Coordinates of C-alpha atoms and ligand atoms in Angstrom, one line a residue:
Chain A
M10 CA 0.0 0.0 0.0
S11 CA 1.3 3.5 -0.8
Q12 CA 2.5 5.7 2.0
S13 CA 1.9 9.4 1.7
K14 CA 3.8 12.0 3.5
F15 CA 1.2 12.4 6.2
T16 CA 0.1 9.7 8.7
T17 CA -3.5 9.4 9.5
I18 CA -2.7 11.2 12.7
G19 CA -0.9 14.0 10.9
R20 CA -4.0 14.5 8.7
K21 CA -6.2 14.7 11.8
V22 CA -4.0 17.3 13.4
L23 CA -4.3 19.4 10.2
M24 CA -8.0 18.8 10.3
A25 CA -8.1 20.1 13.8
L26 CA -5.9 23.1 13.1
S27 CA -8.1 24.2 10.1
G28 CA -11.1 23.6 12.4
F29 CA -9.6 25.9 15.1
F30 CA -9.0 28.6 12.4
L31 CA -12.6 28.3 11.1
M32 CA -14.1 28.5 14.6
F33 CA -12.0 31.6 15.3
F34 CA -13.2 33.1 12.0
L35 CA -16.8 32.3 13.0
L36 CA -16.3 34.5 16.2
Q37 CA -15.0 37.4 14.1
H38 CA -17.8 37.1 11.6
L39 CA -20.4 36.9 14.3
T40 CA -19.1 40.0 16.1
I41 CA -19.5 42.0 12.9
N42 CA -23.0 40.6 12.3
M43 CA -24.1 41.5 15.8
L44 CA -23.1 45.1 15.1
S45 CA -25.8 45.2 12.4
V46 CA -28.3 44.8 15.2
V47 CA -26.8 46.8 18.1
D48 CA -24.8 49.5 16.3
P49 CA -25.7 49.9 12.5
D50 CA -23.3 52.8 11.9
S51 CA -20.3 50.8 13.2
F52 CA -21.6 47.8 11.1
N53 CA -21.2 49.9 8.0
S54 CA -17.8 51.3 8.8
V55 CA -16.4 47.9 9.9
S56 CA -17.9 46.2 6.8
H57 CA -16.3 48.9 4.7
F58 CA -13.0 48.4 6.4
M59 CA -13.1 44.6 5.8
G60 CA -14.1 45.1 2.2
Y61 CA -11.3 47.5 1.3
N62 CA -8.4 46.8 3.6
P63 CA -5.7 45.2 1.5
V64 CA -4.4 43.0 4.3
I65 CA -7.9 41.6 4.8
Q66 CA -8.7 41.3 1.1
F67 CA -5.5 40.0 -0.3
L68 CA -4.0 38.1 2.7
M69 CA -6.7 37.1 5.2
Q70 CA -9.4 36.3 2.6
P71 CA -7.2 33.9 0.6
I72 CA -6.1 32.2 3.8
L73 CA -9.7 31.7 4.8
I74 CA -10.7 30.3 1.5
F75 CA -7.7 28.0 1.6
A76 CA -8.6 26.8 5.1
V77 CA -12.2 26.1 4.1
V78 CA -11.3 24.2 1.0
F79 CA -8.6 22.3 2.8
H80 CA -11.0 21.4 5.6
F81 CA -13.7 20.0 3.5
V82 CA -11.4 18.3 1.0
M83 CA -9.5 16.6 3.8
G84 CA -12.8 15.8 5.6
M85 CA -14.2 14.0 2.5
Y86 CA -10.9 12.2 1.9
L87 CA -10.8 10.9 5.5
E88 CA -14.4 9.9 5.2
Y89 CA -13.7 8.0 2.0
K90 CA -10.6 6.2 3.5
N91 CA -12.4 5.4 6.8
N92 CA -15.3 4.0 4.9
K93 CA -13.0 1.8 2.8
A94 CA -11.4 0.3 5.9
R95 CA -14.5 -1.9 6.4
S96 CA -15.9 -3.2 3.1
V97 CA -18.3 -5.8 4.6
K98 CA -20.6 -3.8 7.0
Y99 CA -22.2 -5.3 10.0
A100 CA -25.7 -6.8 9.4
Y101 CA -26.7 -5.6 12.8
N102 CA -25.1 -2.7 14.5
K103 CA -26.0 -0.5 17.5
P104 CA -23.6 2.5 17.3
G105 CA -25.9 4.6 19.5
T106 CA -24.8 2.5 22.6
N107 CA -21.3 3.8 22.5
S108 CA -21.1 7.1 20.6
N109 CA -23.2 10.1 19.9
W110 CA -24.9 11.0 16.6
M111 CA -23.0 14.2 16.0
S112 CA -19.6 12.4 16.2
R113 CA -20.6 9.8 13.6
N114 CA -22.2 12.2 11.1
M115 CA -19.6 14.9 10.8
I116 CA -19.5 14.4 7.0
Y117 CA -23.3 15.1 6.7
S118 CA -23.4 18.1 9.0
G119 CA -20.3 19.3 7.1
L120 CA -21.9 18.8 3.7
V121 CA -24.9 20.8 4.8
V122 CA -22.6 23.6 5.9
L123 CA -20.8 23.3 2.5
A124 CA -24.0 23.6 0.6
F125 CA -24.8 26.7 2.7
L126 CA -21.4 28.2 1.9
G127 CA -22.3 27.9 -1.8
L128 CA -25.5 29.8 -1.2
H129 CA -23.8 32.3 1.0
F130 CA -21.1 33.0 -1.6
Y131 CA -23.8 33.5 -4.2
D132 CA -25.7 35.9 -1.9
F133 CA -22.8 38.0 -0.6
W134 CA -19.4 37.2 -1.9
I135 CA -20.0 37.2 -5.7
P136 CA -22.1 40.4 -5.6
E137 CA -19.3 42.0 -3.6
M138 CA -16.6 40.9 -6.0
D139 CA -18.8 42.1 -8.9
F140 CA -19.4 45.5 -7.2
K141 CA -15.8 46.2 -6.5
Y142 CA -13.7 44.5 -9.2
I143 CA -16.0 43.7 -12.2
S144 CA -18.5 46.5 -12.4
G145 CA -15.9 48.8 -10.7
H146 CA -18.3 50.9 -8.7
E147 CA -17.1 53.8 -6.5
E148 CA -16.8 53.1 -2.8
E149 CA -20.1 53.6 -0.9
P150 CA -19.3 53.3 2.8
T151 CA -22.9 53.2 4.0
R152 CA -24.5 50.7 1.7
Y153 CA -23.8 47.5 3.7
L154 CA -26.7 47.5 6.3
V155 CA -29.3 48.2 3.7
E156 CA -27.9 45.5 1.4
L157 CA -27.8 43.0 4.3
N158 CA -31.3 43.8 5.4
H159 CA -32.8 43.4 1.9
K160 CA -31.2 40.0 1.4
F161 CA -33.1 38.7 4.4
Q162 CA -36.5 39.7 3.3
N163 CA -37.1 36.3 1.6
P164 CA -38.5 33.8 4.2
I165 CA -37.2 30.8 2.3
K166 CA -33.7 32.2 2.4
V167 CA -34.0 32.9 6.1
G168 CA -35.2 29.3 6.6
L169 CA -32.3 27.9 4.7
Y170 CA -29.9 29.9 6.7
V171 CA -31.4 28.8 10.0
L172 CA -31.2 25.1 8.8
A173 CA -27.5 25.6 8.0
F174 CA -26.9 27.0 11.5
I175 CA -28.5 24.0 13.0
A176 CA -26.1 21.8 11.0
L177 CA -23.2 24.0 12.1
A178 CA -24.3 23.6 15.7
L179 CA -24.4 19.8 15.3
H180 CA -20.9 19.9 13.6
L181 CA -19.4 21.9 16.4
L182 CA -21.1 20.0 19.3
H183 CA -18.6 17.3 18.4
G184 CA -15.9 19.3 16.5
F185 CA -15.0 21.8 19.2
Q186 CA -13.9 19.3 21.8
S187 CA -12.7 16.8 19.2
S188 CA -10.1 19.2 17.8
F189 CA -8.5 19.5 21.2
Q190 CA -8.2 15.7 21.4
S191 CA -6.7 15.6 17.9
V192 CA -3.9 18.0 18.8
G193 CA -3.2 15.8 21.8
F194 CA -4.8 17.9 24.5
N195 CA -6.7 15.7 26.9
N196 CA -6.3 15.7 30.7
N197 CA -8.4 15.3 33.7
K198 CA -8.0 18.9 34.8
Y199 CA -9.1 20.8 31.7
T200 CA -11.0 18.4 29.4
P201 CA -14.3 18.6 31.3
T202 CA -14.2 22.4 31.0
I203 CA -13.3 22.2 27.3
K204 CA -16.3 20.0 26.7
K205 CA -18.6 22.4 28.5
L206 CA -17.2 25.4 26.6
G207 CA -17.5 23.5 23.4
N208 CA -21.2 22.9 24.0
I209 CA -21.8 26.6 24.8
F210 CA -19.8 27.7 21.7
A211 CA -21.6 25.2 19.5
I212 CA -25.1 26.4 20.6
V213 CA -24.6 30.1 21.2
V214 CA -22.6 31.0 18.1
P215 CA -25.0 29.4 15.5
A216 CA -28.0 30.6 17.5
L217 CA -26.7 34.2 17.3
F218 CA -26.1 33.9 13.6
A219 CA -29.6 32.7 13.2
F220 CA -30.9 35.5 15.4
V221 CA -29.3 38.2 13.2
A222 CA -30.9 36.7 10.1
I223 CA -34.3 36.5 11.7
Y224 CA -33.9 40.0 13.2
H225 CA -33.4 41.5 9.7
F226 CA -36.3 39.5 8.4
L227 CA -38.6 41.0 11.1
N228 CA -37.3 44.5 10.8
P229 CA -37.3 45.5 7.1
L230 CA -35.6 48.8 6.3
H231 CA -37.4 51.0 3.8
Q232 CA -35.7 53.7 1.8
Chain B
M20 CA -34.0 -19.7 28.2
D21 CA -35.0 -20.2 24.7
L22 CA -33.2 -18.1 22.2
T23 CA -32.9 -17.5 18.4
L24 CA -29.3 -17.1 17.2
K25 CA -28.5 -15.4 13.9
I26 CA -24.9 -16.3 13.2
W27 CA -22.5 -15.3 10.4
R28 CA -21.4 -18.5 8.6
Q29 CA -18.5 -18.3 6.1
K30 CA -16.8 -21.4 4.8
D31 CA -13.3 -19.9 4.4
A32 CA -11.5 -16.6 3.8
K33 CA -12.4 -16.6 0.1
S34 CA -16.1 -17.4 0.3
T35 CA -18.8 -14.8 0.9
G36 CA -20.8 -15.6 4.0
K37 CA -24.3 -15.1 5.2
M38 CA -26.4 -15.0 8.4
V39 CA -27.9 -18.4 9.4
T40 CA -30.6 -18.8 12.0
Y41 CA -30.4 -21.4 14.8
P42 CA -32.9 -21.9 17.6
I43 CA -31.4 -23.0 20.9
S44 CA -33.1 -23.9 24.2
G45 CA -32.2 -24.8 27.8
I46 CA -29.7 -21.9 28.2
E47 CA -29.1 -20.9 31.9
G48 CA -28.3 -17.3 33.0
H49 CA -25.1 -18.3 34.7
M50 CA -23.6 -19.8 31.5
S51 CA -21.0 -17.7 29.7
F52 CA -21.6 -16.8 26.1
L53 CA -18.9 -19.2 24.9
E54 CA -20.6 -22.1 26.9
M55 CA -23.8 -21.3 25.0
M56 CA -21.8 -21.5 21.8
D57 CA -20.3 -24.8 22.9
I58 CA -23.8 -26.2 23.5
L59 CA -24.9 -25.0 20.0
N60 CA -21.8 -26.7 18.5
D61 CA -22.5 -30.0 20.3
E62 CA -26.0 -30.0 18.8
L63 CA -24.7 -29.2 15.3
I64 CA -22.1 -32.0 15.5
E65 CA -24.8 -34.4 16.7
K66 CA -26.9 -33.5 13.7
G67 CA -23.9 -34.0 11.4
E68 CA -23.6 -30.3 10.6
E69 CA -20.4 -28.1 10.6
P70 CA -19.9 -26.5 14.0
V71 CA -19.5 -22.7 14.2
A72 CA -15.8 -21.7 14.3
F73 CA -15.0 -19.0 16.9
D74 CA -11.8 -17.8 18.6
H75 CA -11.2 -18.5 22.3
D76 CA -8.4 -19.6 24.6
C77 CA -8.1 -18.5 28.2
R78 CA -11.9 -18.1 28.8
E79 CA -11.1 -15.7 31.7
G80 CA -10.7 -12.4 30.0
I81 CA -6.9 -12.2 29.7
C82 CA -5.9 -13.6 26.3
G83 CA -8.0 -11.4 24.1
M84 CA -8.8 -14.2 21.6
C85 CA -12.6 -14.4 22.0
S86 CA -14.2 -11.8 19.7
M87 CA -17.7 -11.7 18.3
F88 CA -19.9 -8.7 17.5
I89 CA -23.0 -9.5 19.6
N90 CA -26.3 -7.7 19.1
G91 CA -24.5 -4.7 17.5
E92 CA -21.7 -4.4 20.1
A93 CA -18.2 -5.8 20.4
H94 CA -18.3 -8.5 23.1
G95 CA -22.0 -7.9 23.5
P96 CA -24.1 -5.6 25.7
D97 CA -22.1 -5.8 29.0
R98 CA -19.3 -3.3 29.8
K99 CA -15.7 -4.0 30.5
V100 CA -16.0 -7.7 29.7
T101 CA -14.8 -10.0 26.9
T102 CA -17.1 -12.5 25.3
C103 CA -15.9 -15.3 27.5
Q104 CA -16.9 -13.2 30.6
L105 CA -20.3 -12.3 29.2
H106 CA -23.1 -14.0 31.0
M107 CA -26.3 -15.3 29.4
R108 CA -28.3 -13.5 32.1
M109 CA -27.6 -10.3 30.1
F110 CA -30.2 -11.6 27.6
E111 CA -33.9 -12.3 27.9
D112 CA -35.9 -15.4 27.3
G113 CA -37.1 -15.5 23.7
E114 CA -34.5 -12.9 22.5
T115 CA -32.9 -13.0 19.1
I116 CA -29.1 -12.6 19.3
H117 CA -27.1 -11.5 16.2
I118 CA -23.6 -12.8 16.2
E119 CA -21.0 -11.6 13.7
P120 CA -17.2 -11.6 13.4
F121 CA -15.3 -8.4 14.3
R122 CA -15.3 -6.6 10.9
A123 CA -12.4 -4.6 9.4
N124 CA -10.5 -5.1 6.3
A125 CA -7.4 -5.4 8.4
F126 CA -9.0 -8.3 10.3
P127 CA -10.0 -10.6 7.5
V128 CA -12.5 -13.4 8.4
L129 CA -10.9 -16.8 8.2
K130 CA -14.0 -18.9 8.9
D131 CA -17.4 -18.1 10.5
L132 CA -16.5 -15.9 13.5
M133 CA -12.8 -16.5 13.4
I134 CA -10.6 -13.5 12.3
D135 CA -7.0 -12.9 11.5
R136 CA -5.6 -10.3 13.9
S137 CA -1.9 -10.6 12.8
S138 CA -2.0 -7.0 11.7
F139 CA -1.9 -6.2 15.4
D140 CA 1.2 -8.4 15.8
R141 CA 2.9 -6.6 12.9
I142 CA 2.2 -3.2 14.5
Q143 CA 3.6 -4.5 17.8
Q144 CA 6.7 -5.9 16.1
S145 CA 7.3 -2.6 14.4
G146 CA 8.1 -0.8 17.7
G147 CA 6.2 -2.1 20.7
Y148 CA 9.3 -3.2 22.6
I149 CA 12.3 -1.8 24.6
S150 CA 15.9 -2.8 24.3
V151 CA 17.1 -4.1 27.7
N152 CA 20.5 -5.5 28.6
T153 CA 19.8 -9.1 29.6
S154 CA 23.4 -10.2 29.7
G155 CA 23.4 -10.7 33.5
N156 CA 24.2 -7.1 34.3
T157 CA 20.6 -6.1 34.3
Q158 CA 20.0 -2.9 36.2
D159 CA 17.8 -3.1 39.3
A160 CA 14.4 -1.8 38.3
N161 CA 14.1 0.1 41.6
A162 CA 17.2 2.1 40.8
L163 CA 15.1 4.2 38.4
P164 CA 12.6 6.3 40.4
I165 CA 9.2 6.5 38.6
P166 CA 6.4 8.8 39.8
K167 CA 3.4 6.7 41.1
K168 CA 1.1 8.6 38.7
D169 CA 3.1 7.6 35.7
A170 CA 3.6 4.0 36.9
D171 CA -0.2 3.7 37.3
L172 CA -1.0 5.2 33.9
A173 CA 1.6 2.9 32.2
M174 CA 0.1 -0.1 34.0
D175 CA -3.4 0.9 32.9
A176 CA -2.2 1.1 29.3
A177 CA -0.4 -2.2 29.6
T178 CA -3.6 -4.0 30.5
C179 CA -4.6 -3.9 26.8
I180 CA -5.1 -7.5 25.7
G181 CA -5.0 -6.8 22.0
C182 CA -8.5 -8.1 21.5
G183 CA -9.5 -5.7 18.7
A184 CA -12.8 -4.7 20.1
C185 CA -11.8 -1.1 19.6
V186 CA -11.3 -1.7 15.9
A187 CA -14.5 -3.7 15.6
T188 CA -16.5 -1.0 17.3
C189 CA -15.0 2.0 15.5
K190 CA -17.0 3.3 12.5
N191 CA -13.7 3.9 10.8
S192 CA -12.1 0.5 11.8
S193 CA -9.4 2.6 13.5
A194 CA -6.8 0.9 15.6
M195 CA -5.8 4.1 17.5
L196 CA -6.9 2.9 20.9
F197 CA -4.8 -0.3 20.7
V198 CA -1.7 1.4 19.2
S199 CA -2.0 4.3 21.7
A200 CA -2.1 1.9 24.6
K201 CA 1.1 0.1 23.3
V202 CA 2.8 3.5 22.7
S203 CA 1.7 4.9 26.1
Q204 CA 2.9 2.0 28.2
Y205 CA 6.5 2.8 27.1
A206 CA 6.2 6.6 26.6
L207 CA 5.3 7.0 30.3
L208 CA 8.4 5.1 31.6
P209 CA 12.1 6.1 31.5
Q210 CA 13.0 2.7 29.9
G211 CA 10.8 3.7 26.9
Q212 CA 12.5 7.0 26.1
V213 CA 15.5 5.7 24.1
E214 CA 13.3 4.4 21.2
A215 CA 10.4 6.7 21.8
K216 CA 10.7 8.6 18.5
D217 CA 11.1 5.6 16.2
R218 CA 8.5 3.7 18.1
V219 CA 5.6 6.0 17.5
L220 CA 6.6 6.7 13.9
N221 CA 7.0 3.1 13.0
M222 CA 3.9 1.9 14.8
V223 CA 1.7 4.6 13.4
N224 CA 3.1 3.9 9.9
Q225 CA 2.5 0.2 10.3
M226 CA -1.0 0.9 11.4
D227 CA -1.6 2.9 8.3
V228 CA 0.0 0.3 6.0
E229 CA -2.4 -2.4 7.5
G230 CA -5.4 -0.3 6.3
F231 CA -6.9 0.7 9.6
G232 CA -9.0 4.0 9.4
S233 CA -8.2 7.2 11.2
C234 CA -9.7 8.5 14.4
T235 CA -12.8 10.7 14.4
N236 CA -12.8 10.9 18.3
T237 CA -16.3 9.3 18.6
G238 CA -15.1 7.6 21.8
A239 CA -16.9 4.4 20.9
C240 CA -13.7 2.3 21.4
E241 CA -13.2 3.3 25.1
V242 CA -16.8 2.4 25.8
E243 CA -16.5 -1.1 24.3
C244 CA -12.9 -1.8 25.5
P245 CA -13.0 -4.7 28.0
K246 CA -10.0 -3.2 29.8
G247 CA -11.3 0.3 30.0
I248 CA -8.4 1.8 28.1
S249 CA -9.0 5.6 27.9
I250 CA -8.8 7.7 24.8
E251 CA -6.4 9.9 26.8
N252 CA -3.9 7.4 25.5
I253 CA -4.8 8.5 21.9
A254 CA -4.1 12.1 22.8
R255 CA -0.8 11.0 24.3
M256 CA 0.1 9.1 21.1
N257 CA -0.8 12.2 19.0
R258 CA 1.5 14.3 21.2
E259 CA 4.3 11.7 20.9
L260 CA 3.9 11.7 17.1
M261 CA 4.0 15.5 16.9
K262 CA 7.1 15.5 19.1
A263 CA 8.7 12.9 16.8
T264 CA 7.8 14.7 13.6
V265 CA 8.7 18.3 14.4
Ligands
LIG319 C1 -17.3 27.1 9.3 C2 -17.4 25.9 9.0 C3 -16.8 24.7 9.7 C4 -16.2 24.6 11.0 C5 -16.1 25.8 12.0 C6 -15.7 23.3 11.1 C7 -15.1 22.8 12.3 C8 -14.7 21.5 12.5 C9 -14.0 21.1 13.6 C10 -13.6 21.9 14.8 C11 -13.7 19.7 13.5 C12 -13.0 18.8 14.4 C13 -11.7 18.5 14.0 C14 -11.1 17.3 14.7 O1 -11.8 16.3 15.0 O2 -9.9 17.2 15.0 C15 -14.3 19.4 12.2 C16 -14.3 18.1 11.7 C17 -14.8 17.7 10.5 N1 -15.3 18.6 9.5 FE1 -15.7 20.6 9.8 N2 -16.0 22.5 10.0 C18 -16.6 23.4 9.1 C19 -17.0 23.1 7.9 C20 -17.0 21.8 7.3 C21 -17.4 21.5 6.0 C22 -17.9 22.5 4.9 C23 -17.2 20.1 5.8 C24 -17.5 19.4 4.5 C25 -17.5 18.2 4.3 C26 -16.6 19.6 7.0 C27 -16.3 18.3 7.3 C28 -15.7 17.8 8.4 C29 -15.5 16.4 8.7 C30 -15.8 15.2 7.8 C31 -14.9 16.3 10.0 C32 -14.5 15.1 10.7 C33 -13.2 14.5 10.2 C34 -12.8 13.3 11.0 O3 -12.7 13.4 12.2 O4 -12.8 12.2 10.5 N3 -16.5 20.6 7.9 N4 -14.9 20.5 11.6
LIG320 S1 -7.5 -1.1 23.6 FE1 -9.1 -2.3 24.6 S2 -10.4 -2.9 22.9 FE2 -8.5 -2.3 21.9 S3 -7.3 -4.1 21.7 FE3 -6.7 -3.2 23.7 S4 -8.0 -4.2 25.2 FE4 -9.0 -4.6 23.2
LIG321 S1 -11.0 -16.4 25.7 FE1 -9.3 -15.2 26.5 S2 -10.2 -13.3 26.7 FE2 -11.9 -14.5 26.1

C-alpha cells in the first residue's frame, strides 16, 4: 500500500488546526454581524474596512478560502478512507450505545454547511466581487446595512440559513472538543471544561447567527 | 431460556458468508456466552452439521482471543468484559441474538466468527518493545525512580489484551486505541525513552499500512474496550507523534 507524507494522525492534526481557524473566524464574523443589530453605523464602517483593507482582502481572505477548501477536501478524503477500511458492513449494529450521533455524522453536518457556503457566496461574496472588481463601482461606505437587510426579506432564504446554522451547531457539538483531542490535548483537569465550553460555543454561536438573520427579516428597512 | 441465534457463517477466507438462524433452548443465565456457543456446536455436531468456528483460549478475560460482535456491540451488551466473561443473564428469554465476526479489512475473516488479527502483531513488532540488557548485568528496576502517577498510567495502558474490540466498534475501523495503549505504556516510563521517537513513527506507519482507518474521536472504542483503556492514550500518542515529527 502506498505511503503518503502524512500519517492518519498528521491528517487529523491538520483537520483540527483548520477547524480551530474556522471557529476563530466564526467568532470574528459573528461579532460584525451583531453590530448590524446593536450599532448599525459601526456595522457599515467595519464592513467597509473589511471590504477595502488590502491585508484583509489579499492576505486574510485567501487564507480563509484555503482553510475552508482544505478542511472539506480533507474531511471528504478521511471519510472515504475510513469507509474503505471496512468493506463488509455489520448486518446488525447499534452504534448509539457507544457514541453520539454528531460524532458519527460529521460528514453530513459538514456537507450541509458546505451547501450553505455555496448559497452564502452566491448571496454576498459574488455580488461584492462584482461590485468592486468587475463593475468597478465607486466606494459607498454606507451601503452595507441596507444590502444585508434586503437580502433577508425572503422567508425561504432565512429558513435555509437557519437550517444551516442547526447543521453547524451539530458539527461543532462534536468538532470543538474533538479538535483538542486531535492535537493531543486531553487531561483530567481541563478536558471537562473544554467539553462544556464546546457545548456553549456550538449552541450560542450558531444561535446568534440565526438571530441576526431573523432580526433583519422581522425589521425590514425602507428607503 | 429459549433463544434464536442469527450467526454469520462463512466457509473460508475466500467465500462470501451469510447470516444463518439457529434456535437454541435450555440456556441458563449463569452460563457464559462461549458455553452457550459450545452447546450449540455440540448440537450441530450431533446433527452432522459443521460447528461454528470461533476464537477462544483462556476463557477468563486475559488472552483477548474471543471476539464476536453480539447484538450490534463488540463483546455484547455488557461493559468491561470479553465475550468469555459475558453471562447469558444479560439476555432475555425469547430474545434474538445477532452474532457476527469483528469486521475490518485489516481483520480478514478466516472462517465463520474467526478472524486474522496478525495486523496487530505486525504493529507491535514494528516498535512495541524496549531494548534491555539481559546479559546478566541487568540494572535493578528500583534504581530508576518512577512517579506513582506515571507508573499507574503505564500499567493501565499495559492492561490492553489486543482483542481488537476497539477496531470492531469504531465506525472507521481505527486501531488508534490499541496502538496508543502500546505506545503509552512505554512513553510513560524512562525505559521507553530511548526508542520513543522511532517507536511512535514506526507503529503509526504500520497501522496505516495495514489499512486501519483514522480517528474521528467518537469515543466508541473506550466504551467497548474490555479493559477500560482511555482515549487519553490516543491524545498522548498524538503528542508523541507530533514530538517525533517536528
Ligand atoms: C465554518 C465551517 C466549519 C467549521 C467551523 C468546522 C469545524 C470543524 C472542527 C472543529 C472539526 C473537528 C476536527 C477534529 O476532529 O480534529 C471538524 C471536523 C470535520 N469537519 Fe468541519 N467545520 C466546518 C465546515 C466543514 C465542511 C464544509 C465540511 C464538508 C464536508 C466539514 C467536514 C468535516 C469532517 C468530515 C470532519 C470530521 C473529520 C474526522 O474526524 O474524520 N466541515 N470540523
Ligand atoms: S485497547 Fe481495549 S479494545 Fe482495543 S485491543 Fe486493547 S483491550 Fe482490546
Ligand atoms: S477467551 Fe481469552 S479473553 Fe476471552
